[in-house]
mmCIF file of C-alpha atoms in Angstrom:
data_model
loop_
_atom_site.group_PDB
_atom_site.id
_atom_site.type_symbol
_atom_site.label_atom_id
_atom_site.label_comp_id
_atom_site.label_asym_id
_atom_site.label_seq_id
_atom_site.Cartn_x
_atom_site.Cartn_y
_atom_site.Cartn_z
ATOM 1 C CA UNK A 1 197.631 125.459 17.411
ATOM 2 C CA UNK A 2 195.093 125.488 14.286
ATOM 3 C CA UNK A 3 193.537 122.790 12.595
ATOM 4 C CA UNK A 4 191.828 122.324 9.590
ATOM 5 C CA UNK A 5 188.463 121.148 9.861
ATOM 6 C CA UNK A 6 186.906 119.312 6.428
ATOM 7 C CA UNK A 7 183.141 117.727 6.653
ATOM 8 C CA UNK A 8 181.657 115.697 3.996
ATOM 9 C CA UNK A 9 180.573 118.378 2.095
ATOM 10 C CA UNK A 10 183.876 119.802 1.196
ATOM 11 C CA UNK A 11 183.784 123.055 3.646
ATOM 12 C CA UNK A 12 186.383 123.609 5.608
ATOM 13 C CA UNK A 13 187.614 126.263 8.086
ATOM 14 C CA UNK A 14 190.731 127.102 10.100
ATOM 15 C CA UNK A 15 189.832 126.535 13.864
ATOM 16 C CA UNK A 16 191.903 126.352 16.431
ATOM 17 C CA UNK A 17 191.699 123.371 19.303
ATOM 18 C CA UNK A 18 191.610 126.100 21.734
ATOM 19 C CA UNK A 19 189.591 128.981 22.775
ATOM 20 C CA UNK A 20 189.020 131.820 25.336
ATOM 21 C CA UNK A 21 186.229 131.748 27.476
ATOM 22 C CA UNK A 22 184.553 132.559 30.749
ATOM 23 C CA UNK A 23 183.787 130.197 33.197
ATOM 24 C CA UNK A 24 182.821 130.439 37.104
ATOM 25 C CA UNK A 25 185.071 129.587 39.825
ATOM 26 C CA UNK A 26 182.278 128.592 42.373
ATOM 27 C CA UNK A 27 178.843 129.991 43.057
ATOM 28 C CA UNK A 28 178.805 133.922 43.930
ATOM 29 C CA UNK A 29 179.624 137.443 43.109
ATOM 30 C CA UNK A 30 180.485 138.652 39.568
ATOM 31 C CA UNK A 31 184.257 138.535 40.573
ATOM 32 C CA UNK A 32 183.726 134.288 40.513
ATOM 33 C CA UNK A 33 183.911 134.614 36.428
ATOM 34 C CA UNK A 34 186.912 134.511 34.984
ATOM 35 C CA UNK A 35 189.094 134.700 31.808
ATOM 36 C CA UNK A 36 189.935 130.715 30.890
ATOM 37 C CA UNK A 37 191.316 128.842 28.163
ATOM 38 C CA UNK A 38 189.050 125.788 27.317
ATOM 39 C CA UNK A 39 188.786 123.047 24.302
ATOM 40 C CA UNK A 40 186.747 124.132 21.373
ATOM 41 C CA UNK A 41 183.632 122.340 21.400
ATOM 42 C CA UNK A 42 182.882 119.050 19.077
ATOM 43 C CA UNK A 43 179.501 119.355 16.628
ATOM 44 C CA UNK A 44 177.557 116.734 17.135
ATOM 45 C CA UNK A 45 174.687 115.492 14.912
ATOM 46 C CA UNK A 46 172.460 118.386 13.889
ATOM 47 C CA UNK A 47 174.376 121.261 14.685
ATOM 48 C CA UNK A 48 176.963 123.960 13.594
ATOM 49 C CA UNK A 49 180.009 125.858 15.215
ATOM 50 C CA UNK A 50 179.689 129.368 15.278
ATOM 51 C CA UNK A 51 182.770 131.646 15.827
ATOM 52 C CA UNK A 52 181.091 133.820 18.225
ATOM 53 C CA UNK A 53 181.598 137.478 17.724
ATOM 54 C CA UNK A 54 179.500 138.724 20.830
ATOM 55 C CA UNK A 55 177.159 137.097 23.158
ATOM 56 C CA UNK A 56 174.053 138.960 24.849
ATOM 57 C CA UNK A 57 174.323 138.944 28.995
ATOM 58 C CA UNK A 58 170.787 137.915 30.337
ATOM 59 C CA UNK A 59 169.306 137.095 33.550
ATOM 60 C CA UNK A 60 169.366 133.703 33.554
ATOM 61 C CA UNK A 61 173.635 134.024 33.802
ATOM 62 C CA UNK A 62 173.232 135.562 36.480
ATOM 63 C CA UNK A 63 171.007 133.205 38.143
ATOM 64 C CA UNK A 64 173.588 130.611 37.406
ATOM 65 C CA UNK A 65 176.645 132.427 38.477
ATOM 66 C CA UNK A 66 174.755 132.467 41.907
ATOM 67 C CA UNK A 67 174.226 128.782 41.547
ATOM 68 C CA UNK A 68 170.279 128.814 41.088
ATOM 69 C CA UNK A 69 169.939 127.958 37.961
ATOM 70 C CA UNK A 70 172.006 124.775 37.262
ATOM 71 C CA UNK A 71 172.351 124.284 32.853
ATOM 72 C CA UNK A 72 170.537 121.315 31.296
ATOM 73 C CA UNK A 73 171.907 117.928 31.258
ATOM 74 C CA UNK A 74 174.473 117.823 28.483
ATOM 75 C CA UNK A 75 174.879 121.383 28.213
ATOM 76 C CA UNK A 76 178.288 123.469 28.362
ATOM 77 C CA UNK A 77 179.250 124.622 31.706
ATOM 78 C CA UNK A 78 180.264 127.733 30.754
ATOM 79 C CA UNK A 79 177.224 130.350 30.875
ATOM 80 C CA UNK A 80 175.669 132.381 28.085
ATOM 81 C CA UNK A 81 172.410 132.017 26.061
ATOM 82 C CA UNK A 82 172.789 133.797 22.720
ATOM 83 C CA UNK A 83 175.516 134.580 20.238
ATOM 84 C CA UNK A 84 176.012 135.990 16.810
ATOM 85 C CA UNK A 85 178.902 135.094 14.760
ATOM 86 C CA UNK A 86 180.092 133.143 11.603
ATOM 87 C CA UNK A 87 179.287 129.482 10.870
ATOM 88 C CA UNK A 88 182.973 127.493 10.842
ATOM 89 C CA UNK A 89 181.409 124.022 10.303
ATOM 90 C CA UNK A 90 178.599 122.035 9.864
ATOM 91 C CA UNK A 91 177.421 118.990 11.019
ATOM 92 C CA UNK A 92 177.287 116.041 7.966
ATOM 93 C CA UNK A 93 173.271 116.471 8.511
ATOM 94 C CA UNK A 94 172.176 119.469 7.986
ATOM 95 C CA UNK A 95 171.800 121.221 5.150
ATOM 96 C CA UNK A 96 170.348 124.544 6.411
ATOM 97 C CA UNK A 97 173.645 126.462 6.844
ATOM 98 C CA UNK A 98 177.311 126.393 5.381
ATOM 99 C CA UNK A 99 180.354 127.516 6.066
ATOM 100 C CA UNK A 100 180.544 131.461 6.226
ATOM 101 C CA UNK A 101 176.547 131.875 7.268
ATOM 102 C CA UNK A 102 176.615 135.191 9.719
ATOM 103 C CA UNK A 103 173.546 133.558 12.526
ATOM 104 C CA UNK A 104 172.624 134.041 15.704
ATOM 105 C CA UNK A 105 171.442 131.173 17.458
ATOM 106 C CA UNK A 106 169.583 130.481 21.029
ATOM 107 C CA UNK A 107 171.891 127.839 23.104
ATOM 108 C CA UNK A 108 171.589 126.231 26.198
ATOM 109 C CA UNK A 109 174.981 127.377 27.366
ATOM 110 C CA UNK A 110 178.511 128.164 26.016
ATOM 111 C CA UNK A 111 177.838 131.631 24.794
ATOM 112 C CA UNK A 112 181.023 133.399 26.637
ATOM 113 C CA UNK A 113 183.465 131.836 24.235
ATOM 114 C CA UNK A 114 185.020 132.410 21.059
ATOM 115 C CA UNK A 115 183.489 128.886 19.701
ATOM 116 C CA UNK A 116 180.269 128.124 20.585
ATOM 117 C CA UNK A 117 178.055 124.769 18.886
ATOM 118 C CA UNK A 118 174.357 125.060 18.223
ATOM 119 C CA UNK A 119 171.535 122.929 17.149
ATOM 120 C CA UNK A 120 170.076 124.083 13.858
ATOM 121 C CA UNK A 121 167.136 124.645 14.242
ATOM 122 C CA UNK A 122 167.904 127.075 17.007
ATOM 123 C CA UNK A 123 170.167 128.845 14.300
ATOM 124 C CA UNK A 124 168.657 131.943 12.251
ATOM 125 C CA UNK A 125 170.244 134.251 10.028
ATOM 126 C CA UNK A 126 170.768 137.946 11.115
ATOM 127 C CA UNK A 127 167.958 139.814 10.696
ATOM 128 C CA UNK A 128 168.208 142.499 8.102
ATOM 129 C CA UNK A 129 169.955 145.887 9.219
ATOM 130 C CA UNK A 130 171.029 144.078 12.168
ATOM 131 C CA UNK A 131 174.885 144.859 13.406
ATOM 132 C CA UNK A 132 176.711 141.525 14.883
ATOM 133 C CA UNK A 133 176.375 143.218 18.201
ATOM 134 C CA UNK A 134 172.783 143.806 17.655
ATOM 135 C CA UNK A 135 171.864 140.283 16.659
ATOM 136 C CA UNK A 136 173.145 139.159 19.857
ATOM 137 C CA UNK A 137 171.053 140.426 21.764
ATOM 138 C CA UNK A 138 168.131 139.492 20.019
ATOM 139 C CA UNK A 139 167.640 135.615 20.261
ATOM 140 C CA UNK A 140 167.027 134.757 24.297
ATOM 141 C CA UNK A 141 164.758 137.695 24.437
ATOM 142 C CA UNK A 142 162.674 137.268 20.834
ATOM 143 C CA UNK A 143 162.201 133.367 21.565
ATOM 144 C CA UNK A 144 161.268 134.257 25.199
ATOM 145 C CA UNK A 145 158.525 137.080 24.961
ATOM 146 C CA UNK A 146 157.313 135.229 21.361
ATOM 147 C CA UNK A 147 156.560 131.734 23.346
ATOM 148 C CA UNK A 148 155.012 133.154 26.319
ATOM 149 C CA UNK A 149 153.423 136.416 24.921
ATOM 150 C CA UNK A 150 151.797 134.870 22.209
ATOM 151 C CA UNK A 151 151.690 131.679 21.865
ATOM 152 C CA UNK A 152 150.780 131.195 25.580
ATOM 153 C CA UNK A 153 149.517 134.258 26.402
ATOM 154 C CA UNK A 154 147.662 134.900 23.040
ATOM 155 C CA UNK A 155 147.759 138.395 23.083
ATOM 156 C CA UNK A 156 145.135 139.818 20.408
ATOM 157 C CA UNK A 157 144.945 142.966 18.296
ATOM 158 C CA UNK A 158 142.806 145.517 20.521
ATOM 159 C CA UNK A 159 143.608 143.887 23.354
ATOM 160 C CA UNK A 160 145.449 145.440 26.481
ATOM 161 C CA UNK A 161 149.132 144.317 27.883
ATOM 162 C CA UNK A 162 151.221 144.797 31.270
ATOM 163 C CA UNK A 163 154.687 144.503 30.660
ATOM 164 C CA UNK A 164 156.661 144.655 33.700
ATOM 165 C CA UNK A 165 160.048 145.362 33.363
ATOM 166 C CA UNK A 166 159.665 147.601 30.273
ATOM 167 C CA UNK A 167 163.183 148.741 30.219
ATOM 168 C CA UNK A 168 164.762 145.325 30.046
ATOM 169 C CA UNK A 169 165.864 143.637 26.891
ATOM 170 C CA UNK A 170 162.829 141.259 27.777
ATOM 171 C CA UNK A 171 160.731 144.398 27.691
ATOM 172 C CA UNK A 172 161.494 146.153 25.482
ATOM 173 C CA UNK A 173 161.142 143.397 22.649
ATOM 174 C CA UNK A 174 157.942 142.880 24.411
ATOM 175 C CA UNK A 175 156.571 146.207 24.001
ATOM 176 C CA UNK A 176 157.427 146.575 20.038
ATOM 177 C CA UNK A 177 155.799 143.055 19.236
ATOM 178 C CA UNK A 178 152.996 144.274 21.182
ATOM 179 C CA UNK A 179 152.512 147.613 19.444
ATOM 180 C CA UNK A 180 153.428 145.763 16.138
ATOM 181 C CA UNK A 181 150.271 143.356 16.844
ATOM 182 C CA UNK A 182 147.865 146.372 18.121
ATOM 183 C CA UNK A 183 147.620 145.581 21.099
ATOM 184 C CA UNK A 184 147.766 148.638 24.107
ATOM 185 C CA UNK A 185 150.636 148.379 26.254
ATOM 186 C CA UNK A 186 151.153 149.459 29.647
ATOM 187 C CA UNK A 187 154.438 149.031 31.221
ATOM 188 C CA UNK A 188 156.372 149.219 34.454
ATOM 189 C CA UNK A 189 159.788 150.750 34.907
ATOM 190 C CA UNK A 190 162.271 152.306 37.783
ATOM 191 C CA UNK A 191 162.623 155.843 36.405
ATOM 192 C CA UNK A 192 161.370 158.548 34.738
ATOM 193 C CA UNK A 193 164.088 157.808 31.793
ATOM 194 C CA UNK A 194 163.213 154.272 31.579
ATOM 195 C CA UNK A 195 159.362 155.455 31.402
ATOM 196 C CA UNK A 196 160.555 157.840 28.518
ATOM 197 C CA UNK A 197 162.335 155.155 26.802
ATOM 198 C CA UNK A 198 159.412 152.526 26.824
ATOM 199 C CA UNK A 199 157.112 155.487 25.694
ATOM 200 C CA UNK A 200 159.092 155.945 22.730
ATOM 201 C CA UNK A 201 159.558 152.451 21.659
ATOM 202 C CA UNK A 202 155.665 151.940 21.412
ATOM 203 C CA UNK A 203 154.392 151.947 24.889
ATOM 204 C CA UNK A 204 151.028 153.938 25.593
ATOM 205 C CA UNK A 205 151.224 154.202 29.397
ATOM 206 C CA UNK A 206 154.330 153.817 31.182
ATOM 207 C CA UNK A 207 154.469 153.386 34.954
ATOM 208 C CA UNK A 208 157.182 154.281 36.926
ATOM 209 C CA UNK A 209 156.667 152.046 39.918
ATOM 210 C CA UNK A 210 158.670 153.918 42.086
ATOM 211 C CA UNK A 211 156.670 156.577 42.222
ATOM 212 C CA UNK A 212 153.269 155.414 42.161
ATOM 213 C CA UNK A 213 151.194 151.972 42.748
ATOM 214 C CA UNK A 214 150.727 150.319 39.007
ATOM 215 C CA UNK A 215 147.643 148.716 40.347
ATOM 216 C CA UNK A 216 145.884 152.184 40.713
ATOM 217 C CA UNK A 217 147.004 153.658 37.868
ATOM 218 C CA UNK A 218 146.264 150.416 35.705
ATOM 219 C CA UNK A 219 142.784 150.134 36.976
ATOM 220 C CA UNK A 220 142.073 154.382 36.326
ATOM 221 C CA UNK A 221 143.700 153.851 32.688
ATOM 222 C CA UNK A 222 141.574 150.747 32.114
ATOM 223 C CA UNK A 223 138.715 152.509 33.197
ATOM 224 C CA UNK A 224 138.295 149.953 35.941
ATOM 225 C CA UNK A 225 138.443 147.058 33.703
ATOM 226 C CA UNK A 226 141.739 146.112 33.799
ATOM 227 C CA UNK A 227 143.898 144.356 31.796
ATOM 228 C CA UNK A 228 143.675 141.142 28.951
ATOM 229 C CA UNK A 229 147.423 139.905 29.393
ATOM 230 C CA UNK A 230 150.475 140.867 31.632
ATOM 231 C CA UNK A 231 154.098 139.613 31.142
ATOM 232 C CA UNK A 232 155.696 139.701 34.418
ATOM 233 C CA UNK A 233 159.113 138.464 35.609
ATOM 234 C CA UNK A 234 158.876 140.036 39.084
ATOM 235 C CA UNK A 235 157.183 137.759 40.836
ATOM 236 C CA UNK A 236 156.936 138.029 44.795
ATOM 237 C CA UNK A 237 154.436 140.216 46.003
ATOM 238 C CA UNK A 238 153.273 141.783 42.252
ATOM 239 C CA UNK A 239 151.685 137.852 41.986
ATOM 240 C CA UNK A 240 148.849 139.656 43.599
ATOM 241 C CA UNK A 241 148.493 142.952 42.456
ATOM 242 C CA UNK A 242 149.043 141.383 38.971
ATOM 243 C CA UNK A 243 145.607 138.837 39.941
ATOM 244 C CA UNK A 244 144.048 142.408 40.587
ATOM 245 C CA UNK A 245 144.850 144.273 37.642
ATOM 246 C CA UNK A 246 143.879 141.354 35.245
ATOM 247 C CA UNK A 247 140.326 141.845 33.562
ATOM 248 C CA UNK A 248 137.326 139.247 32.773
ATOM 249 C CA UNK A 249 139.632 135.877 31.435
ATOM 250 C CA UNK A 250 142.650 138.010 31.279
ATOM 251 C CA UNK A 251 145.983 135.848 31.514
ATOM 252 C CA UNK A 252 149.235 135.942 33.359
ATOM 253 C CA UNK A 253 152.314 134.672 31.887
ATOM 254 C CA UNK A 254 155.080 134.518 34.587
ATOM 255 C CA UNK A 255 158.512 134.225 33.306
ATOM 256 C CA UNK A 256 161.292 134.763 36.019
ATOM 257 C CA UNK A 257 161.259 136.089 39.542
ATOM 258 C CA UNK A 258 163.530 138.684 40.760
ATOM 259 C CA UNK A 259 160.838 138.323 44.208
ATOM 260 C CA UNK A 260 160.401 135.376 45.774
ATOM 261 C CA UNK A 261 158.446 132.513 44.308
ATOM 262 C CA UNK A 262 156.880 131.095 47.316
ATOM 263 C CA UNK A 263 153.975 133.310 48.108
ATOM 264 C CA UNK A 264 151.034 133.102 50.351
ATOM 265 C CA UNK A 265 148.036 134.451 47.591
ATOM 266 C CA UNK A 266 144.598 134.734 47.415
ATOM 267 C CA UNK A 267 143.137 132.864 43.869
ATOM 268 C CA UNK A 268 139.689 134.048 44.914
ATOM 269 C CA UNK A 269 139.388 136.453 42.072
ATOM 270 C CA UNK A 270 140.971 133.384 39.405
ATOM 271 C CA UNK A 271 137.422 131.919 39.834
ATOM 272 C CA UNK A 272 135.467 134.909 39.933
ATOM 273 C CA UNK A 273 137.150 136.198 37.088
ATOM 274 C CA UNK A 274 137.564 132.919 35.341
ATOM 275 C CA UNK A 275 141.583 134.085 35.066
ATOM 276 C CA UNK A 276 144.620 132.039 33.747
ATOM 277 C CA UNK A 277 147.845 131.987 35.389
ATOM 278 C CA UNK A 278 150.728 130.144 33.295
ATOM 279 C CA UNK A 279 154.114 130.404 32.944
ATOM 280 C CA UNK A 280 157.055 128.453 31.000
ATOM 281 C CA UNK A 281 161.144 128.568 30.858
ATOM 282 C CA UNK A 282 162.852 127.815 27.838
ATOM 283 C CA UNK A 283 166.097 126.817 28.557
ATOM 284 C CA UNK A 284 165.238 123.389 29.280
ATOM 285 C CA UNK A 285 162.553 122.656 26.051
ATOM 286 C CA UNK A 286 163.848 120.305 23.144
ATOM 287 C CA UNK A 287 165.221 120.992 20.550
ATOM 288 C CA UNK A 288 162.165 120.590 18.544
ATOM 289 C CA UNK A 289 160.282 122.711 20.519
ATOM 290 C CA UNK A 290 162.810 125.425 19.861
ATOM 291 C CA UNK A 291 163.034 124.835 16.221
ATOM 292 C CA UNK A 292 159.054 125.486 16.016
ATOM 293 C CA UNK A 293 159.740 129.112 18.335
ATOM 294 C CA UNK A 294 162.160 129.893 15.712
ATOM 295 C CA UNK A 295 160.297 128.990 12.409
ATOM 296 C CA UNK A 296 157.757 131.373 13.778
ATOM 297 C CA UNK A 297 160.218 134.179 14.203
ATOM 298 C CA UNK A 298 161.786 133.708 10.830
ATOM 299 C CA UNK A 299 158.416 133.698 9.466
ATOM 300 C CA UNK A 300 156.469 136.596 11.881
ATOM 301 C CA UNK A 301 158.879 138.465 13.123
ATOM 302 C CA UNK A 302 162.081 138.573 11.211
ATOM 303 C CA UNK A 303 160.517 140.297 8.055
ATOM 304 C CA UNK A 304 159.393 143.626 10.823
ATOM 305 C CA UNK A 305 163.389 143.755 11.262
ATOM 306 C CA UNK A 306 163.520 143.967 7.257
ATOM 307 C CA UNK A 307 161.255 146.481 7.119
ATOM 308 C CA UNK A 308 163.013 148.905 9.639
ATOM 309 C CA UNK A 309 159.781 148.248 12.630
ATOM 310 C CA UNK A 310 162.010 147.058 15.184
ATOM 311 C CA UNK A 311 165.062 148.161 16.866
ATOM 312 C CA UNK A 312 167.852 146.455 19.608
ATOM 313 C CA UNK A 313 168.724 148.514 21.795
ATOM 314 C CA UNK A 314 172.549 147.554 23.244
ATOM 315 C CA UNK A 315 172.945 149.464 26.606
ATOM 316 C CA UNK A 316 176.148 149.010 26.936
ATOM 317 C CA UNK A 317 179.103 146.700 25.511
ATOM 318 C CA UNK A 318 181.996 144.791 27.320
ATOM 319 C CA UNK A 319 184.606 142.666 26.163
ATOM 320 C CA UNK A 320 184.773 139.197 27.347
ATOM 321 C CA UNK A 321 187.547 139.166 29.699
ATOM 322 C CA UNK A 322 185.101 141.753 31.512
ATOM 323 C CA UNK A 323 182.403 139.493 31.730
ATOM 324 C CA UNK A 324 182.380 140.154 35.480
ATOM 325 C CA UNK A 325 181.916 143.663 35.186
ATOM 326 C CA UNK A 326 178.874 143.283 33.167
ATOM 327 C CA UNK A 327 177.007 141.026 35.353
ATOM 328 C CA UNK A 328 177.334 144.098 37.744
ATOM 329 C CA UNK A 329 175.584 146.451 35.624
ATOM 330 C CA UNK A 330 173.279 144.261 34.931
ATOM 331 C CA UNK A 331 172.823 143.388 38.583
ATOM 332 C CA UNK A 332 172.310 147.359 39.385
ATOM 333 C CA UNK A 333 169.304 147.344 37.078
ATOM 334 C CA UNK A 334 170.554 151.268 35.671
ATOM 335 C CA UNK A 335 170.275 149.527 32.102
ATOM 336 C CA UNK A 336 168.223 150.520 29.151
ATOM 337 C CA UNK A 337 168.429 147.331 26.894
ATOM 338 C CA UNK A 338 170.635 145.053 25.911
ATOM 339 C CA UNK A 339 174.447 144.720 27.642
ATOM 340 C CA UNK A 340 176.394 142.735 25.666
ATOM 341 C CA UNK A 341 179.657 140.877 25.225
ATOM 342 C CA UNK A 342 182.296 141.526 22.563
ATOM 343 C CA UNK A 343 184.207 138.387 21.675
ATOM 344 C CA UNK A 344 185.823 139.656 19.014
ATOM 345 C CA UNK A 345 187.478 143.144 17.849
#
């Protein structure tokens, strides 16, 4: 059953009471999502309802699929980050979308569903050239390596990056914004076609870890020196090796660990090297704090889309009732990219 939906301002759209969505049985394997019928979600104050078209699979689903990483009070159950779609209503208060508005939009949850409500100022349009499929996977990863690589990490032009993980959609948004800036980037990745792949997207070194120790090849490309920044989601024992490879006040920004986070390290070399170590998540952040992220994309980033500089690459594509079998693939690490979620045909 449909119903028609009319706000203050006149719009209106057909939307129906119900929806399809994924949600999780109980804590586990990828088989514990599952196809579901669920309510479509109220707007509250401040936000819009976006008929999602796809939704981008990151690690963070994962981690809450396996019950470690629990969504923020208030938020919707059902798991998912970022969407693209069409606006279908907005809130009486804001005034920065209408009806018919193709966005994708950073949420803290809800994203495997046809309907999915998002605060405004976590709403931006779809970057120029950008396919609906495209756009979804840009939003998680753009607000992620943005906050952490720049703002916190403060990469500068000249300077030198590690980007662990090259090959991931974190990665490899990390490694064109660092290019794009002039910075040098070195990154780490599991093969020699995820090496190739980071070479070509802007990387100057690329490290297939496998193979050989990043630490010794960092410190013989750096001359010794080492490096100003690293972005590392690894965690567990690369903590260390990352302390190592950092130069003179070089920074680490940890976002994520696929390693343990308990760790027995020595911080000798933070003093002596007068080093930073930082990190942030950015699921649980307001709002506002969001909103700002996202000004500074629409503003920085979003005209290098325009201008043809930057690229998503979409690994692979599943439709939603498959959700399961895309947590797998993403699980197995073989992707290059982006794996996303088709809601809609």
């Amino acid at each position: 059953m449909k119903e028609i939906l009319i706000n203050k301002k006149g719009q209106s759209m057909t939307v129906p009471k119900t929806m399809n969505q994924v949600s999780i049985r109980e804590p586990g394997e990828p088989d514990v999502l599952f196809a579901d019928t669920g309510k479509v979600p109220e707007v509250g104050a401040g936000e819009v309802l976006i008929k999602v078209e796809a939704a981008g699979i990151n690690r963070p689903d994962v981690m809450q699929r396996q019950g470690n990483y629990n969504p923020p009070p208030g938020a919707s159950q059902i798991p998912g980050l970022e969407v693209a779609g069409e606006v279908v209503l907005v809130a009486d208060d804001v005034t920065e979308y209408k009806v018919g508005d193709k966005v994708c939009a950073l949420v803290s949850g809800g994203g495997y569903a046809e309907y999915c409500n998002a605060p405004a100022p976590q709403v931006l349009p779809i970057p120029a050239g950008l396919s609906m499929i495209e756009a979804a996977g840009v939003p998680e990863n753009y607000f992620t390596v943005w906050t952490n690589v720049f703002q916190r990490g403060g990469l500068q032009k000249g300077e030198t990056i590690l980007i662990h993980g090259g090959s991931s959609g974190i990665g490899t948004t990390a490694i064109q914004l660092a290019h794009l800036h002039g910075a040098k980037v070195i990154t780490t990745a599991g093969s020699e076609e995820k090496c190739r792949a980071c070479l070509e997207l802007g990387a100057d070194h690329a490290i297939n870890y496998r193979e050989v120790d990043f630490v010794n090849q960092v410190k013989e490309i750096t001359s010794g020196k080492g490096v100003e920044l690293i972005l590392d989601m690894v965690g567990g024992d690369y903590i260390q090796k990352n302390i190592t490879c950092l130069a003179l006040e070089g920074r680490l920004v940890q976002i994520a660990f696929l390693k343990p986070a308990l760790n027995e390290i020595n911080l000798a070399p933070m003093m002596i090297n007068r080093l930073t170590i930082t990190g942030s998540t950015l699921r649980p952040r307001t709002v506002e704090q969001k909103g700002a992220i996202a000004s500074e994309l629409l503003e920085s980033v979003w005209p290098l889309f325009q201008e043809g500089k930057l690229k998503v690459l979409v690994h692979q594509t599943f439709p939603l009732q498959k959700a399961n079998e895309a947590h797998r693939l993403m699980e197995a690490s073989t992707h290059i990219g982006k794996i996303i979620l088709q809601v809609t045909n």
